[in-house]
PDB file of C-alpha atoms in Angstrom:
ATOM      1  CA  UNK A   1     -61.739 -26.246 -29.957  1.00 84.00           C
ATOM      2  CA  UNK A   2     -62.308 -29.081 -28.009  1.00 87.00           C
ATOM      3  CA  UNK A   3     -61.908 -32.479 -28.023  1.00 87.00           C
ATOM      4  CA  UNK A   4     -61.241 -35.314 -24.993  1.00 87.00           C
ATOM      5  CA  UNK A   5     -60.653 -39.666 -25.728  1.00 86.00           C
ATOM      6  CA  UNK A   6     -59.566 -41.029 -22.242  1.00 85.00           C
ATOM      7  CA  UNK A   7     -58.138 -38.883 -20.259  1.00 89.00           C
ATOM      8  CA  UNK A   8     -57.049 -36.431 -23.151  1.00 93.00           C
ATOM      9  CA  UNK A   9     -58.143 -33.519 -23.144  1.00 95.00           C
ATOM     10  CA  UNK A  10     -57.219 -30.989 -26.506  1.00 94.00           C
ATOM     11  CA  UNK A  11     -58.044 -27.670 -26.447  1.00 94.00           C
ATOM     12  CA  UNK A  12     -57.468 -25.203 -30.070  1.00 93.00           C
ATOM     13  CA  UNK A  13     -57.956 -21.658 -28.996  1.00 94.00           C
ATOM     14  CA  UNK A  14     -59.411 -19.765 -31.964  1.00 93.00           C
ATOM     15  CA  UNK A  15     -58.788 -16.444 -31.554  1.00 95.00           C
ATOM     16  CA  UNK A  16     -57.564 -13.767 -28.704  1.00 96.00           C
ATOM     17  CA  UNK A  17     -57.370 -15.800 -24.845  1.00 96.00           C
ATOM     18  CA  UNK A  18     -59.302 -13.492 -22.517  1.00 96.00           C
ATOM     19  CA  UNK A  19     -60.967 -12.515 -19.687  1.00 94.00           C
ATOM     20  CA  UNK A  20     -64.013 -13.900 -22.578  1.00 92.00           C
ATOM     21  CA  UNK A  21     -63.350 -17.153 -23.074  1.00 93.00           C
ATOM     22  CA  UNK A  22     -61.550 -17.922 -19.498  1.00 95.00           C
ATOM     23  CA  UNK A  23     -64.412 -18.588 -17.472  1.00 93.00           C
ATOM     24  CA  UNK A  24     -66.069 -21.381 -20.019  1.00 93.00           C
ATOM     25  CA  UNK A  25     -62.082 -22.821 -20.031  1.00 95.00           C
ATOM     26  CA  UNK A  26     -62.036 -22.922 -16.269  1.00 95.00           C
ATOM     27  CA  UNK A  27     -65.458 -24.384 -16.232  1.00 94.00           C
ATOM     28  CA  UNK A  28     -64.826 -26.850 -18.853  1.00 94.00           C
ATOM     29  CA  UNK A  29     -61.434 -27.138 -17.551  1.00 96.00           C
ATOM     30  CA  UNK A  30     -63.105 -28.683 -13.562  1.00 96.00           C
ATOM     31  CA  UNK A  31     -66.315 -30.636 -15.566  1.00 95.00           C
ATOM     32  CA  UNK A  32     -63.152 -32.337 -17.350  1.00 95.00           C
ATOM     33  CA  UNK A  33     -61.017 -33.080 -14.430  1.00 96.00           C
ATOM     34  CA  UNK A  34     -64.435 -34.233 -12.159  1.00 95.00           C
ATOM     35  CA  UNK A  35     -64.801 -36.723 -15.404  1.00 94.00           C
ATOM     36  CA  UNK A  36     -61.239 -38.230 -15.031  1.00 95.00           C
ATOM     37  CA  UNK A  37     -58.988 -36.337 -17.530  1.00 95.00           C
ATOM     38  CA  UNK A  38     -55.993 -35.455 -16.357  1.00 96.00           C
ATOM     39  CA  UNK A  39     -53.686 -34.253 -19.351  1.00 96.00           C
ATOM     40  CA  UNK A  40     -54.574 -30.717 -20.810  1.00 96.00           C
ATOM     41  CA  UNK A  41     -52.890 -30.162 -24.218  1.00 95.00           C
ATOM     42  CA  UNK A  42     -53.793 -26.473 -25.186  1.00 96.00           C
ATOM     43  CA  UNK A  43     -52.565 -25.649 -28.867  1.00 95.00           C
ATOM     44  CA  UNK A  44     -52.290 -22.058 -29.142  1.00 95.00           C
ATOM     45  CA  UNK A  45     -51.486 -22.230 -32.952  1.00 94.00           C
ATOM     46  CA  UNK A  46     -55.113 -20.086 -33.992  1.00 95.00           C
ATOM     47  CA  UNK A  47     -54.422 -17.723 -30.896  1.00 97.00           C
ATOM     48  CA  UNK A  48     -52.839 -14.676 -31.795  1.00 97.00           C
ATOM     49  CA  UNK A  49     -52.741 -12.826 -28.526  1.00 97.00           C
ATOM     50  CA  UNK A  50     -53.682 -14.282 -24.645  1.00 97.00           C
ATOM     51  CA  UNK A  51     -54.001 -11.385 -21.232  1.00 97.00           C
ATOM     52  CA  UNK A  52     -52.724 -12.320 -18.005  1.00 97.00           C
ATOM     53  CA  UNK A  53     -56.583 -13.660 -16.963  1.00 97.00           C
ATOM     54  CA  UNK A  54     -56.542 -16.516 -19.857  1.00 97.00           C
ATOM     55  CA  UNK A  55     -52.891 -17.252 -18.932  1.00 97.00           C
ATOM     56  CA  UNK A  56     -53.455 -17.339 -15.336  1.00 97.00           C
ATOM     57  CA  UNK A  57     -56.770 -19.777 -16.401  1.00 97.00           C
ATOM     58  CA  UNK A  58     -54.514 -21.961 -17.714  1.00 98.00           C
ATOM     59  CA  UNK A  59     -52.414 -21.319 -14.302  1.00 97.00           C
ATOM     60  CA  UNK A  60     -55.052 -22.569 -12.239  1.00 97.00           C
ATOM     61  CA  UNK A  61     -55.871 -25.331 -14.469  1.00 97.00           C
ATOM     62  CA  UNK A  62     -52.309 -26.899 -14.208  1.00 97.00           C
ATOM     63  CA  UNK A  63     -52.620 -25.874 -10.048  1.00 96.00           C
ATOM     64  CA  UNK A  64     -55.081 -28.131  -9.360  1.00 96.00           C
ATOM     65  CA  UNK A  65     -54.077 -30.939 -11.778  1.00 96.00           C
ATOM     66  CA  UNK A  66     -50.920 -30.775  -9.367  1.00 94.00           C
ATOM     67  CA  UNK A  67     -52.830 -30.935  -6.693  1.00 95.00           C
ATOM     68  CA  UNK A  68     -54.764 -34.360  -7.696  1.00 95.00           C
ATOM     69  CA  UNK A  69     -50.815 -35.342  -7.600  1.00 93.00           C
ATOM     70  CA  UNK A  70     -51.404 -36.674 -10.546  1.00 93.00           C
ATOM     71  CA  UNK A  71     -51.805 -35.051 -14.497  1.00 94.00           C
ATOM     72  CA  UNK A  72     -50.148 -32.192 -16.367  1.00 94.00           C
ATOM     73  CA  UNK A  73     -51.456 -29.832 -18.582  1.00 96.00           C
ATOM     74  CA  UNK A  74     -49.143 -28.678 -22.056  1.00 95.00           C
ATOM     75  CA  UNK A  75     -48.591 -25.384 -24.063  1.00 96.00           C
ATOM     76  CA  UNK A  76     -48.457 -26.201 -27.820  1.00 94.00           C
ATOM     77  CA  UNK A  77     -48.002 -24.290 -30.874  1.00 94.00           C
ATOM     78  CA  UNK A  78     -47.280 -20.816 -29.067  1.00 95.00           C
ATOM     79  CA  UNK A  79     -46.208 -18.251 -32.234  1.00 95.00           C
ATOM     80  CA  UNK A  80     -43.173 -15.484 -30.739  1.00 94.00           C
ATOM     81  CA  UNK A  81     -45.213 -13.036 -27.758  1.00 95.00           C
ATOM     82  CA  UNK A  82     -47.449 -16.007 -26.662  1.00 96.00           C
ATOM     83  CA  UNK A  83     -44.749 -17.647 -25.746  1.00 95.00           C
ATOM     84  CA  UNK A  84     -42.792 -14.074 -23.674  1.00 95.00           C
ATOM     85  CA  UNK A  85     -45.683 -13.590 -21.949  1.00 96.00           C
ATOM     86  CA  UNK A  86     -45.659 -17.109 -20.654  1.00 96.00           C
ATOM     87  CA  UNK A  87     -41.928 -16.790 -19.795  1.00 94.00           C
ATOM     88  CA  UNK A  88     -42.365 -14.019 -18.547  1.00 95.00           C
ATOM     89  CA  UNK A  89     -44.874 -14.872 -15.844  1.00 95.00           C
ATOM     90  CA  UNK A  90     -42.874 -18.267 -14.937  1.00 94.00           C
ATOM     91  CA  UNK A  91     -45.393 -20.344 -16.355  1.00 95.00           C
ATOM     92  CA  UNK A  92     -43.218 -22.167 -17.894  1.00 92.00           C
ATOM     93  CA  UNK A  93     -41.765 -24.083 -14.460  1.00 92.00           C
ATOM     94  CA  UNK A  94     -46.081 -24.727 -13.721  1.00 93.00           C
ATOM     95  CA  UNK A  95     -46.124 -26.123 -17.245  1.00 92.00           C
ATOM     96  CA  UNK A  96     -44.757 -27.821 -20.653  1.00 90.00           C
ATOM     97  CA  UNK A  97     -44.475 -24.517 -23.495  1.00 91.00           C
ATOM     98  CA  UNK A  98     -44.019 -26.265 -26.903  1.00 87.00           C
ATOM     99  CA  UNK A  99     -44.165 -26.376 -30.889  1.00 72.00           C
ATOM    100  CA  UNK A 100     -45.821 -29.721 -32.370  1.00 63.00           C
ATOM    101  CA  UNK A 101     -46.317 -30.054 -35.384  1.00 55.00           C
ATOM    102  CA  UNK A 102     -49.362 -32.705 -34.368  1.00 55.00           C
ATOM    103  CA  UNK A 103     -53.362 -31.398 -34.967  1.00 56.00           C
ATOM    104  CA  UNK A 104     -56.212 -32.366 -33.484  1.00 57.00           C
ATOM    105  CA  UNK A 105     -59.790 -32.026 -34.223  1.00 61.00           C
ATOM    106  CA  UNK A 106     -62.518 -30.922 -31.857  1.00 58.00           C
ATOM    107  CA  UNK A 107     -66.247 -29.365 -31.518  1.00 63.00           C
ATOM    108  CA  UNK A 108     -66.517 -25.843 -30.334  1.00 58.00           C
ATOM    109  CA  UNK A 109     -66.945 -24.813 -27.188  1.00 57.00           C
ATOM    110  CA  UNK A 110     -69.979 -23.041 -26.463  1.00 58.00           C
ATOM    111  CA  UNK A 111     -68.952 -20.070 -24.905  1.00 56.00           C
ATOM    112  CA  UNK A 112     -71.805 -17.271 -23.051  1.00 58.00           C
ATOM    113  CA  UNK A 113     -73.464 -14.775 -24.777  1.00 52.00           C
ATOM    114  CA  UNK A 114     -74.151 -12.494 -22.175  1.00 61.00           C
ATOM    115  CA  UNK A 115     -71.719 -13.674 -19.227  1.00 65.00           C
ATOM    116  CA  UNK A 116     -72.487 -12.723 -15.177  1.00 80.00           C
ATOM    117  CA  UNK A 117     -70.387 -10.335 -14.279  1.00 82.00           C
ATOM    118  CA  UNK A 118     -69.775 -11.335 -11.260  1.00 88.00           C
ATOM    119  CA  UNK A 119     -68.849 -14.665 -11.954  1.00 87.00           C
ATOM    120  CA  UNK A 120     -65.920 -12.811 -14.484  1.00 87.00           C
ATOM    121  CA  UNK A 121     -65.099 -11.238 -11.908  1.00 91.00           C
ATOM    122  CA  UNK A 122     -64.561 -14.414  -9.951  1.00 93.00           C
ATOM    123  CA  UNK A 123     -62.359 -15.621 -12.493  1.00 92.00           C
ATOM    124  CA  UNK A 124     -60.128 -13.017 -13.374  1.00 93.00           C
ATOM    125  CA  UNK A 125     -59.472 -13.004  -9.124  1.00 94.00           C
ATOM    126  CA  UNK A 126     -58.953 -16.989  -9.443  1.00 95.00           C
ATOM    127  CA  UNK A 127     -56.712 -16.308 -12.301  1.00 94.00           C
ATOM    128  CA  UNK A 128     -54.676 -13.859 -11.529  1.00 95.00           C
ATOM    129  CA  UNK A 129     -54.339 -15.845  -7.898  1.00 96.00           C
ATOM    130  CA  UNK A 130     -52.841 -18.957  -9.773  1.00 95.00           C
ATOM    131  CA  UNK A 131     -50.496 -16.448 -11.439  1.00 95.00           C
ATOM    132  CA  UNK A 132     -49.136 -15.064  -7.500  1.00 96.00           C
ATOM    133  CA  UNK A 133     -49.188 -18.802  -6.143  1.00 93.00           C
ATOM    134  CA  UNK A 134     -46.987 -20.125  -9.697  1.00 94.00           C
ATOM    135  CA  UNK A 135     -44.729 -17.480  -9.305  1.00 94.00           C
ATOM    136  CA  UNK A 136     -44.739 -15.306  -5.971  1.00 95.00           C
ATOM    137  CA  UNK A 137     -42.987 -12.358  -7.983  1.00 96.00           C
ATOM    138  CA  UNK A 138     -45.651 -11.643 -10.182  1.00 94.00           C
ATOM    139  CA  UNK A 139     -47.678 -10.656  -6.902  1.00 95.00           C
ATOM    140  CA  UNK A 140     -46.231  -6.495  -7.611  1.00 95.00           C
ATOM    141  CA  UNK A 141     -47.822  -6.970 -11.492  1.00 94.00           C
ATOM    142  CA  UNK A 142     -51.001  -8.062 -10.334  1.00 95.00           C
ATOM    143  CA  UNK A 143     -51.645  -6.245  -6.547  1.00 94.00           C
ATOM    144  CA  UNK A 144     -54.355  -3.590  -8.098  1.00 94.00           C
ATOM    145  CA  UNK A 145     -56.067  -5.435 -10.187  1.00 93.00           C
ATOM    146  CA  UNK A 146     -56.423  -8.591  -7.239  1.00 93.00           C
ATOM    147  CA  UNK A 147     -57.346  -5.415  -4.547  1.00 93.00           C
ATOM    148  CA  UNK A 148     -59.673  -4.234  -7.620  1.00 91.00           C
ATOM    149  CA  UNK A 149     -61.388  -7.256  -7.966  1.00 93.00           C
ATOM    150  CA  UNK A 150     -61.816  -8.077  -4.129  1.00 92.00           C
ATOM    151  CA  UNK A 151     -63.364  -4.605  -3.699  1.00 91.00           C
ATOM    152  CA  UNK A 152     -65.390  -5.755  -7.524  1.00 88.00           C
ATOM    153  CA  UNK A 153     -66.952  -8.529  -5.154  1.00 90.00           C
ATOM    154  CA  UNK A 154     -66.953  -7.832  -1.874  1.00 87.00           C
ATOM    155  CA  UNK A 155     -64.352  -9.732  -0.469  1.00 80.00           C
ATOM    156  CA  UNK A 156     -62.791  -9.176   2.981  1.00 74.00           C
ATOM    157  CA  UNK A 157     -59.480  -7.956   2.963  1.00 62.00           C
TER     158      UNK A 157
END
């Protein structure tokens, strides 16, 4: 679910945050940033679990805002498991993680039924690279994933 007002974008994740919905989120965020959005609030109150691709996608959005020199991303209402995952990857150093009682309505973000395999692999690669840029100590955790994705995409090493 997404809602936009001024330069603020609210995203409420309904269900798992995974590689399945990461490309749609990445593309949506890129377009909102292009349109001038500079604050992203990601509500995880209805998100039971996140994979590394999804967390890396959040990191990529936050890194892009830093590159622009303005804006930030906040994650609110993570459950214990999601908060631990964010902290273990050092993402709390990149964006704010907190509990909030504020609820924001929104409309559903369309997720393609049949996502291009190459697009998903590219999203996964960018997400994992963002996790390593955020905290270089994440490299051993994701080195094999990145190598596999680079091979899948036929990228030079």
